[in-house]
């Protein structure tokens, strides 16, 4: 089991030797809860091979550190290994060469689609706005992060080719037309610095921890360069077909406007970016078929086509 293999490398971090590992999530990476022999709790992220380079991971952690320094919102706290480095190299007979990062444990539970989400989305809108304000002046010496633009629709997109995803063939024509419409509308929207920059890019429910009145935004693993409004699109991943979507959009906008202005074009682009995110997730299901999340989305192509038809009819 991969948990036992992880336990064999816990000596890479101070005071974790003899700890117990429990797999809590497997999507892009493997994420484990580490219960230390001394009663401590941590979260360990084992990176997917070949997804992010060492420089890219360090770039992510650098931005997280800068956000933590501002103190504007709760974000993860990476912890150094015994050698002082935040990123550790792991390789065992059971684990191919991979990078790993340890984080302090954060209290809270993942919100669920059936919860009352409007207040949470108002908070998320505020978080997104403050992130976007921060990135306007964030100038690290070097940063390497993914690009979340129309290129995700290409045959060599970062999460794969949507054309090869499960269930595409019966709705290929609709999705092809949607692909073209999205490119057209995004080109018209443009990539000015007031609307495009460094973003979290994955503020979905699975990457939030809610504890009483505190919402912690976790998992910056997909942070990169994209449209600011894409942070809303990512937030409604897998719930963008629900009747509550207009309410969530209005709440997100309210929270955002408390900190940063939005133009009418930005609000209009949110619908386009929701469909772009859907196409991206469709591609993801084709390249991550081994995950439970991908297997649970067998209907995604048909649903994306149906939502795409409605979008193109507007």
JSON list of C-alpha atoms in Angstrom, two decimals, residues 1-12 19 92-95:
[
{"chain": "A", "resi": 1, "resn": "UNK", "atom": "CA", "xyz": [0.00, 0.00, 0.00]},
{"chain": "A", "resi": 2, "resn": "UNK", "atom": "CA", "xyz": [1.17, 3.51, -0.77]},
{"chain": "A", "resi": 3, "resn": "UNK", "atom": "CA", "xyz": [0.49, 4.58, 2.82]},
{"chain": "A", "resi": 4, "resn": "UNK", "atom": "CA", "xyz": [3.12, 2.15, 4.10]},
{"chain": "A", "resi": 5, "resn": "UNK", "atom": "CA", "xyz": [5.59, 3.44, 1.52]},
{"chain": "A", "resi": 6, "resn": "UNK", "atom": "CA", "xyz": [4.97, 7.01, 2.71]},
{"chain": "A", "resi": 7, "resn": "UNK", "atom": "CA", "xyz": [5.59, 5.98, 6.31]},
{"chain": "A", "resi": 8, "resn": "UNK", "atom": "CA", "xyz": [9.03, 4.74, 5.27]},
{"chain": "A", "resi": 9, "resn": "UNK", "atom": "CA", "xyz": [10.08, 8.26, 4.18]},
{"chain": "A", "resi": 10, "resn": "UNK", "atom": "CA", "xyz": [8.64, 10.30, 7.06]},
{"chain": "A", "resi": 11, "resn": "UNK", "atom": "CA", "xyz": [12.14, 10.61, 8.47]},
{"chain": "A", "resi": 12, "resn": "UNK", "atom": "CA", "xyz": [12.65, 13.33, 5.86]},
{"chain": "A", "resi": 19, "resn": "UNK", "atom": "CA", "xyz": [4.07, 8.41, 12.09]},
{"chain": "A", "resi": 92, "resn": "UNK", "atom": "CA", "xyz": [11.40, 4.09, -2.84]},
{"chain": "A", "resi": 93, "resn": "UNK", "atom": "CA", "xyz": [10.80, 0.66, -4.40]},
{"chain": "A", "resi": 94, "resn": "UNK", "atom": "CA", "xyz": [7.07, 1.42, -4.14]},
{"chain": "A", "resi": 95, "resn": "UNK", "atom": "CA", "xyz": [7.17, 5.12, -5.13]}
]
